[in-house]
PDB file of C-alpha atoms in Angstrom:
ATOM      1  CA  MET A1010     -40.051  23.966 -46.324  1.00 61.00           C
ATOM      2  CA  HIS A1011     -43.823  23.623 -46.199  1.00 72.00           C
ATOM      3  CA  ILE A1012     -45.373  20.611 -44.543  1.00 80.00           C
ATOM      4  CA  ASN A1013     -48.805  19.303 -45.372  1.00 91.00           C
ATOM      5  CA  LEU A1014     -51.634  18.469 -42.978  1.00 94.00           C
ATOM      6  CA  GLU A1015     -50.726  14.782 -42.900  1.00 95.00           C
ATOM      7  CA  SER A1016     -47.209  15.635 -41.694  1.00 95.00           C
ATOM      8  CA  ASP A1017     -48.644  17.928 -39.033  1.00 95.00           C
ATOM      9  CA  TYR A1018     -50.842  15.091 -37.792  1.00 96.00           C
ATOM     10  CA  ALA A1019     -47.932  12.628 -37.886  1.00 97.00           C
ATOM     11  CA  ILE A1020     -45.866  14.975 -35.722  1.00 96.00           C
ATOM     12  CA  ARG A1021     -48.756  15.244 -33.251  1.00 96.00           C
ATOM     13  CA  ILE A1022     -49.096  11.462 -33.139  1.00 97.00           C
ATOM     14  CA  VAL A1023     -45.383  10.859 -32.546  1.00 97.00           C
ATOM     15  CA  HIS A1024     -45.385  13.552 -29.849  1.00 96.00           C
ATOM     16  CA  CYS A1025     -48.354  11.851 -28.182  1.00 96.00           C
ATOM     17  CA  LEU A1026     -46.570   8.494 -28.195  1.00 96.00           C
ATOM     18  CA  ALA A1027     -43.379  10.088 -26.864  1.00 95.00           C
ATOM     19  CA  GLN A1028     -45.273  11.402 -23.827  1.00 94.00           C
ATOM     20  CA  THR A1029     -46.069   7.923 -22.502  1.00 91.00           C
ATOM     21  CA  GLU A1030     -44.279   4.614 -22.225  1.00 86.00           C
ATOM     22  CA  LYS A1031     -47.404   2.470 -22.367  1.00 92.00           C
ATOM     23  CA  ARG A1032     -49.247   1.242 -25.442  1.00 94.00           C
ATOM     24  CA  LEU A1033     -51.950   3.477 -26.797  1.00 95.00           C
ATOM     25  CA  ASP A1034     -54.784   2.367 -29.047  1.00 94.00           C
ATOM     26  CA  ALA A1035     -55.761   4.316 -32.161  1.00 94.00           C
ATOM     27  CA  GLN A1036     -58.883   5.809 -30.554  1.00 95.00           C
ATOM     28  CA  THR A1037     -56.885   7.192 -27.609  1.00 95.00           C
ATOM     29  CA  ILE A1038     -54.276   8.662 -29.952  1.00 96.00           C
ATOM     30  CA  ALA A1039     -56.985  10.175 -32.156  1.00 96.00           C
ATOM     31  CA  ASP A1040     -58.716  11.767 -29.177  1.00 96.00           C
ATOM     32  CA  ALA A1041     -55.459  13.163 -27.759  1.00 95.00           C
ATOM     33  CA  THR A1042     -54.319  14.636 -31.086  1.00 95.00           C
ATOM     34  CA  CYS A1043     -57.688  15.806 -32.478  1.00 95.00           C
ATOM     35  CA  VAL A1044     -57.213  13.663 -35.584  1.00 95.00           C
ATOM     36  CA  SER A1045     -59.934  11.342 -36.881  1.00 95.00           C
ATOM     37  CA  VAL A1046     -59.480   7.643 -36.137  1.00 96.00           C
ATOM     38  CA  ARG A1047     -59.482   6.805 -39.834  1.00 96.00           C
ATOM     39  CA  PHE A1048     -56.717   9.315 -40.622  1.00 96.00           C
ATOM     40  CA  THR A1049     -54.800   8.242 -37.504  1.00 96.00           C
ATOM     41  CA  LEU A1050     -54.770   4.645 -38.735  1.00 96.00           C
ATOM     42  CA  LYS A1051     -53.600   5.739 -42.195  1.00 96.00           C
ATOM     43  CA  ILE A1052     -50.705   7.690 -40.697  1.00 97.00           C
ATOM     44  CA  MET A1053     -49.857   4.898 -38.255  1.00 97.00           C
ATOM     45  CA  ARG A1054     -49.396   2.455 -41.159  1.00 96.00           C
ATOM     46  CA  LYS A1055     -46.817   4.808 -42.674  1.00 97.00           C
ATOM     47  CA  LEU A1056     -45.037   5.344 -39.352  1.00 97.00           C
ATOM     48  CA  VAL A1057     -44.899   1.582 -38.733  1.00 97.00           C
ATOM     49  CA  ALA A1058     -43.480   1.012 -42.238  1.00 96.00           C
ATOM     50  CA  ALA A1059     -40.805   3.648 -41.525  1.00 96.00           C
ATOM     51  CA  ASP A1060     -39.909   1.840 -38.252  1.00 96.00           C
ATOM     52  CA  ILE A1061     -40.764   4.872 -36.139  1.00 96.00           C
ATOM     53  CA  VAL A1062     -43.748   3.221 -34.461  1.00 97.00           C
ATOM     54  CA  LYS A1063     -44.263  -0.381 -33.421  1.00 96.00           C
ATOM     55  CA  SER A1064     -47.726  -1.909 -33.533  1.00 95.00           C
ATOM     56  CA  TYR A1065     -49.067  -4.688 -31.333  1.00 94.00           C
ATOM     57  CA  LYS A1066     -52.069  -6.805 -32.279  1.00 92.00           C
ATOM     58  CA  GLY A1067     -54.708  -8.349 -30.073  1.00 86.00           C
ATOM     59  CA  ALA A1068     -56.788  -7.360 -27.092  1.00 85.00           C
ATOM     60  CA  ARG A1069     -53.813  -5.688 -25.417  1.00 87.00           C
ATOM     61  CA  GLY A1070     -52.535  -4.255 -28.680  1.00 89.00           C
ATOM     62  CA  GLY A1071     -51.784  -0.699 -29.554  1.00 93.00           C
ATOM     63  CA  TYR A1072     -48.864   1.454 -30.597  1.00 96.00           C
ATOM     64  CA  THR A1073     -45.576   2.582 -29.065  1.00 95.00           C
ATOM     65  CA  LEU A1074     -42.495   4.285 -30.431  1.00 96.00           C
ATOM     66  CA  SER A1075     -40.087   1.689 -31.776  1.00 94.00           C
ATOM     67  CA  ARG A1076     -37.087   3.533 -30.291  1.00 93.00           C
ATOM     68  CA  SER A1077     -36.399   6.269 -27.784  1.00 93.00           C
ATOM     69  CA  PRO A1078     -37.994   9.654 -28.500  1.00 93.00           C
ATOM     70  CA  ASP A1079     -34.534  11.266 -28.529  1.00 93.00           C
ATOM     71  CA  SER A1080     -33.532   9.252 -31.587  1.00 94.00           C
ATOM     72  CA  VAL A1081     -36.570  10.172 -33.714  1.00 95.00           C
ATOM     73  CA  THR A1082     -36.021  13.289 -35.802  1.00 94.00           C
ATOM     74  CA  LEU A1083     -38.608  15.633 -37.233  1.00 93.00           C
ATOM     75  CA  ARG A1084     -37.251  14.926 -40.699  1.00 93.00           C
ATOM     76  CA  GLN A1085     -37.790  11.175 -40.261  1.00 95.00           C
ATOM     77  CA  VAL A1086     -41.416  11.741 -39.298  1.00 95.00           C
ATOM     78  CA  ILE A1087     -42.081  14.087 -42.220  1.00 94.00           C
ATOM     79  CA  GLU A1088     -40.346  11.807 -44.725  1.00 94.00           C
ATOM     80  CA  ALA A1089     -42.332   8.828 -43.426  1.00 94.00           C
ATOM     81  CA  VAL A1090     -45.569  10.426 -44.625  1.00 95.00           C
ATOM     82  CA  GLU A1091     -44.474  12.707 -47.480  1.00 91.00           C
ATOM     83  CA  GLY A1092     -41.544  10.793 -48.956  1.00 88.00           C
ATOM     84  CA  PRO A1093     -37.865  11.766 -49.154  1.00 87.00           C
ATOM     85  CA  TYR A1094     -36.762  15.365 -49.477  1.00 80.00           C
TER      86      TYR A1094
END
């Protein structure tokens, strides 16, 4: 199986979120994963739609994993951005 760059970035983003239990904003995630903010936001929309990530709006908004890191599989992350295999 070959994964594309978007999947690689999505894996980095999920890993970043799994490392902390607090909410992270898109800029912090982008800086930690070396992904542009614009591309980070594009990937986050897909991860939120796949119910892997939960987003919070407002001044104290940000992103967290929607469930425990142990229950998120690599396949789920890849399929969230590339579609089903």
